Short mmCIF file of C-alpha atoms and ligand atoms in Angstrom, two decimals:
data_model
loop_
_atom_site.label_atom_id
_atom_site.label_comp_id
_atom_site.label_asym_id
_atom_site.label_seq_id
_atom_site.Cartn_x
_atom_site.Cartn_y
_atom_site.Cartn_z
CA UNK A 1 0.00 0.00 0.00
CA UNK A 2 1.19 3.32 -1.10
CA UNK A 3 2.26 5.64 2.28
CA UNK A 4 3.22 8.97 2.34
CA UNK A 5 6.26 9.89 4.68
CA UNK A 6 4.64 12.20 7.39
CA UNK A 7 8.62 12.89 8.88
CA UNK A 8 11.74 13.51 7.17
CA UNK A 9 14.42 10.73 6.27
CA UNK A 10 17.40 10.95 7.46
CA UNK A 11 20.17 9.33 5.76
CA UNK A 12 23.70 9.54 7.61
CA UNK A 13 26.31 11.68 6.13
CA UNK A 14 28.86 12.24 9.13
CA UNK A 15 29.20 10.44 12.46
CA UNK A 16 30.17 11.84 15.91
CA UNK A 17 33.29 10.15 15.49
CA UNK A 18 34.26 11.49 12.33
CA UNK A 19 32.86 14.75 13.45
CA UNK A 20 35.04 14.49 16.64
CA UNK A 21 38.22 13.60 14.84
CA UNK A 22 37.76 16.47 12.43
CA UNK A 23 37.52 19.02 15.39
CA UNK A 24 40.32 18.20 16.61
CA UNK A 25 42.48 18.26 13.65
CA UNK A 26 40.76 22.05 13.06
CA UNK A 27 41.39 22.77 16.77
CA UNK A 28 45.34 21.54 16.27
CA UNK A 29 45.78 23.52 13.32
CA UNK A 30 44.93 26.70 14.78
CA UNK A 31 46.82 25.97 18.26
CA UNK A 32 49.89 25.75 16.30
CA UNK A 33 48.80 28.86 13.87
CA UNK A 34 48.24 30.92 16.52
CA UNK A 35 50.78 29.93 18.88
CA UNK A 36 51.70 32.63 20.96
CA UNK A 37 48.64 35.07 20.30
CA UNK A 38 45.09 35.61 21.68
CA UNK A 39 42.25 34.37 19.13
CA UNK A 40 38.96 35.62 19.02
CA UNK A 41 36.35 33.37 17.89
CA UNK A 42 33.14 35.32 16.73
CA UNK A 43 30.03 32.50 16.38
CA UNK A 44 27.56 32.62 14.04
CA UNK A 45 24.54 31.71 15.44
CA UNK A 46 22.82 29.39 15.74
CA UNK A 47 24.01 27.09 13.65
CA UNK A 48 27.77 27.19 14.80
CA UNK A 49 26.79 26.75 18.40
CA UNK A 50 27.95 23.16 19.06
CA UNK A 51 30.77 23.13 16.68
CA UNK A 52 32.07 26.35 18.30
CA UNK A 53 31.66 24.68 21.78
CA UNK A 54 33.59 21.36 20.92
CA UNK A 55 36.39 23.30 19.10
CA UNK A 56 37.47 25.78 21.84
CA UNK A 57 37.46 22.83 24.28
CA UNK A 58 40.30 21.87 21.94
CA UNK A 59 42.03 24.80 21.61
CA UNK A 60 45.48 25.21 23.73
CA UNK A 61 45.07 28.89 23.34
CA UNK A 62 44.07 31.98 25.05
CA UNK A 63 40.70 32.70 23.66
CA UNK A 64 37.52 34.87 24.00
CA UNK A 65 34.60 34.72 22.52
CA UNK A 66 31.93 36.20 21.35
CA UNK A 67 28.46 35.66 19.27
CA UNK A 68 26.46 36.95 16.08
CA UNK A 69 23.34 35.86 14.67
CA UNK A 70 22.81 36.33 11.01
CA UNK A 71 19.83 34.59 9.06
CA UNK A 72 19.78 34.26 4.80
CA UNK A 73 17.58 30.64 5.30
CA UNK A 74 13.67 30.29 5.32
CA UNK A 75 13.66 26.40 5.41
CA UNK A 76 15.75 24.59 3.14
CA UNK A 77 16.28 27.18 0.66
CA UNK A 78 18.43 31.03 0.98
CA UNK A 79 16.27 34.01 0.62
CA UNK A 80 19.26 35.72 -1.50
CA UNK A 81 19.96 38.40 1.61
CA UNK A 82 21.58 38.55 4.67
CA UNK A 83 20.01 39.78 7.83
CA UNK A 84 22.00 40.88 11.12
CA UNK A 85 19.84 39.52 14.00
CA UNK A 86 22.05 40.30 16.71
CA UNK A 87 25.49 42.57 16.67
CA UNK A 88 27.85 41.31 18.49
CA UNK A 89 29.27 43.50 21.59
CA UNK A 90 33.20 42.93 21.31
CA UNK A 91 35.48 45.80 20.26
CA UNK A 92 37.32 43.88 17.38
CA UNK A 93 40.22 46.29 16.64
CA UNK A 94 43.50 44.17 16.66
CA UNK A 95 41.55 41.00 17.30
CA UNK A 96 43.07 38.26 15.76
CA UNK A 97 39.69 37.38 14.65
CA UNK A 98 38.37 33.67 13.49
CA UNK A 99 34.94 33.39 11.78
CA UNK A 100 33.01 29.90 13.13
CA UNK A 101 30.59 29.00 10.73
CA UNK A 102 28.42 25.61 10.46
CA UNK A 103 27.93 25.56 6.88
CA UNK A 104 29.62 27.18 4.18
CA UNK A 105 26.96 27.62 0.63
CA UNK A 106 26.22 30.11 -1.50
CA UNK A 107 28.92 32.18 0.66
CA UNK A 108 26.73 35.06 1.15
CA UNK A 109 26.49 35.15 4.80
CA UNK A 110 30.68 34.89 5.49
CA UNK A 111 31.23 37.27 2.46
CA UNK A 112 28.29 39.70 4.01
CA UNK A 113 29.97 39.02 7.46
CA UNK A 114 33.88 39.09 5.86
CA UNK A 115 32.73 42.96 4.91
CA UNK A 116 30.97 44.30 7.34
CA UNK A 117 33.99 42.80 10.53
CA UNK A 118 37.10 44.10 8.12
CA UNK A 119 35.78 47.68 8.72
CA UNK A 120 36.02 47.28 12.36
CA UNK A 121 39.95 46.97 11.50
CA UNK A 122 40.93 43.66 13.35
CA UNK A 123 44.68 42.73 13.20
CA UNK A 124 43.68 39.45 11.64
CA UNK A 125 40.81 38.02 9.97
CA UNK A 126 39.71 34.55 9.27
CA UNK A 127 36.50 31.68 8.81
CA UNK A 128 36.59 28.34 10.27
CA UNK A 129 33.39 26.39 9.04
CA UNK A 130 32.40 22.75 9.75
CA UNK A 131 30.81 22.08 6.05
CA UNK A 132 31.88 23.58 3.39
CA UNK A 133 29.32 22.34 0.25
CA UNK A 134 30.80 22.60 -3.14
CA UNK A 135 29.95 25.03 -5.73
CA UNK A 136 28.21 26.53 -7.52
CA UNK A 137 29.06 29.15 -5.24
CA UNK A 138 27.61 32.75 -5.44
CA UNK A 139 30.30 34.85 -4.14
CA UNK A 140 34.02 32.85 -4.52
CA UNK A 141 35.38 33.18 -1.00
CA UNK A 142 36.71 29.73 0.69
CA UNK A 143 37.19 28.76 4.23
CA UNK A 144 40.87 29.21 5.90
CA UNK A 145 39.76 26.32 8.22
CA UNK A 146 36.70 23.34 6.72
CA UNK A 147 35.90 20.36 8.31
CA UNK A 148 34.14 18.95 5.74
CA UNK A 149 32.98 19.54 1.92
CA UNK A 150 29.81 18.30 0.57
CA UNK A 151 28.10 17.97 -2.47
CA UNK A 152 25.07 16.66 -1.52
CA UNK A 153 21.54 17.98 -0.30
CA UNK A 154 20.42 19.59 2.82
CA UNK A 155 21.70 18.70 6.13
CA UNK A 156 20.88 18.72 9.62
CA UNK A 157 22.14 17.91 13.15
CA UNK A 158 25.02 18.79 15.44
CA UNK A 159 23.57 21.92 15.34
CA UNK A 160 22.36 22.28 11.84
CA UNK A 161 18.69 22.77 11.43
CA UNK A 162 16.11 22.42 9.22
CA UNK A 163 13.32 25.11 10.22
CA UNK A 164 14.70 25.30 13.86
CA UNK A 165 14.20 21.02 14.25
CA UNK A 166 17.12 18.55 14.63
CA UNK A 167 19.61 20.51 15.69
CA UNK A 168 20.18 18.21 18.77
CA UNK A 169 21.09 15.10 16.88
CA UNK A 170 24.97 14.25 17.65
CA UNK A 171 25.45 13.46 13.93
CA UNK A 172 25.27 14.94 10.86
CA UNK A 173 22.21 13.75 8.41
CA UNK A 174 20.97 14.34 4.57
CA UNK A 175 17.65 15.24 4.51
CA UNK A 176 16.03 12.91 1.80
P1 LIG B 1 25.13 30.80 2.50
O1 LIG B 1 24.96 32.25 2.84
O2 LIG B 1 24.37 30.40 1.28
O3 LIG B 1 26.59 30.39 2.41
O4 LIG B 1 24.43 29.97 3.63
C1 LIG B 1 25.06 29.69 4.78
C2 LIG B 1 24.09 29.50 5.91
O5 LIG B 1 22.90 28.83 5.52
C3 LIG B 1 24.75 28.63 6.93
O6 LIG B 1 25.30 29.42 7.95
C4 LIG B 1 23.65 27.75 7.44
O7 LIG B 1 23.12 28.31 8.62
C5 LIG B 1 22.60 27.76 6.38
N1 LIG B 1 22.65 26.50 5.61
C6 LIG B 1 23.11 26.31 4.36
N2 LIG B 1 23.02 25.05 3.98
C7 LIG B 1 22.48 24.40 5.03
C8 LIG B 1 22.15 23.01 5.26
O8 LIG B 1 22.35 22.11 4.44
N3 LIG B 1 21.62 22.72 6.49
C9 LIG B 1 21.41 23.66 7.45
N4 LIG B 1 21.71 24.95 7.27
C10 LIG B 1 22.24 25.32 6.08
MG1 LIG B 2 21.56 28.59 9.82
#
């Protein structure tokens, strides 16, 4: 008998081991990039909330922190612009400043975000996302730090969210 699917499928795409491992190779990399200096991670909410909370747990680093919330998605598809939903409080001149993203795609948001932080004159300025999916890409800028690149559909879990749902799940799913 024919049944319509009432939920979404979820079809695995990362683990929390893989996730886990690739965390810690990120949070390596920039121990040893920025030995010797203070980062500051600025979050972009809310996707990047778990990432950014297993990665600095990592980090052998003197860091701060801080949080933005910026929103292009309605659903599973980008609206095309980029709203600021909450300005972060941190004066960033001479921060050595690190982007945490959750997913990189059309690059709007970290290109928007890229722009509007290199104003505030930081000493340094670089993105760390978790996904990175592969082109096409509107804007061409890439990720100094990626966990992982993907050229599939939509995903969800470890905080990734499809309409504000699923974010809790520990690993990383295709929506199918
Ligand atoms: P972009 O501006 O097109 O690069 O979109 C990036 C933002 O859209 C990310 O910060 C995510 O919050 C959201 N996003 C893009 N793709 C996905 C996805 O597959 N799952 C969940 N959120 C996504
Ligand atoms: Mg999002």
């Amino acid at each position: 008998m024919d049944k319509t699917p009432t939920e979404p499928l979820l079809r695995p795409v990362f683990s929390a081991e893989q996730i886990a491992a690739q965390v810690r190779r990120i949070a390596g990399e920039l121990t040893a990039d920025y030995a010797g200096r203070e980062l500051h991670l600025l979050v972009v909410l809310k996707g990047g909330f778990i990432f950014a909370a297993d990665l600095v747990r990592h980090l052998d680093l003197p860091v701060t922190m801080d949080f933005i919330r910026i929103a292009s998605y309605q659903g599973t598809h980008s609206s095309g612009t980029v709203n600021l939903a909450l300005p972060h409080e941190t004066d960033l001149r001479d921060k050595e400043l690190l982007i945490v993203e959750d997913i990189l795609d059309s690059g709007l948001s970290l290109d928007y975000l890229m722009k509007s932080l290199a104003m505030q004159q930081p000493r340094s300025l670089k993105t760390c996302v978790l996904v990175a999916k592969q082109p096409p890409r509107t804007v061409s800028s890439e990720p100094d730090y990626c966990g992982f690149s993907w050229d599939g559909g939509f995903l969800v879990g470890y905080g990734l969210d499809n309409d504000e749902q699923l974010r809790n799940l520990p690993a990383i799913y295709e929506l199918v």
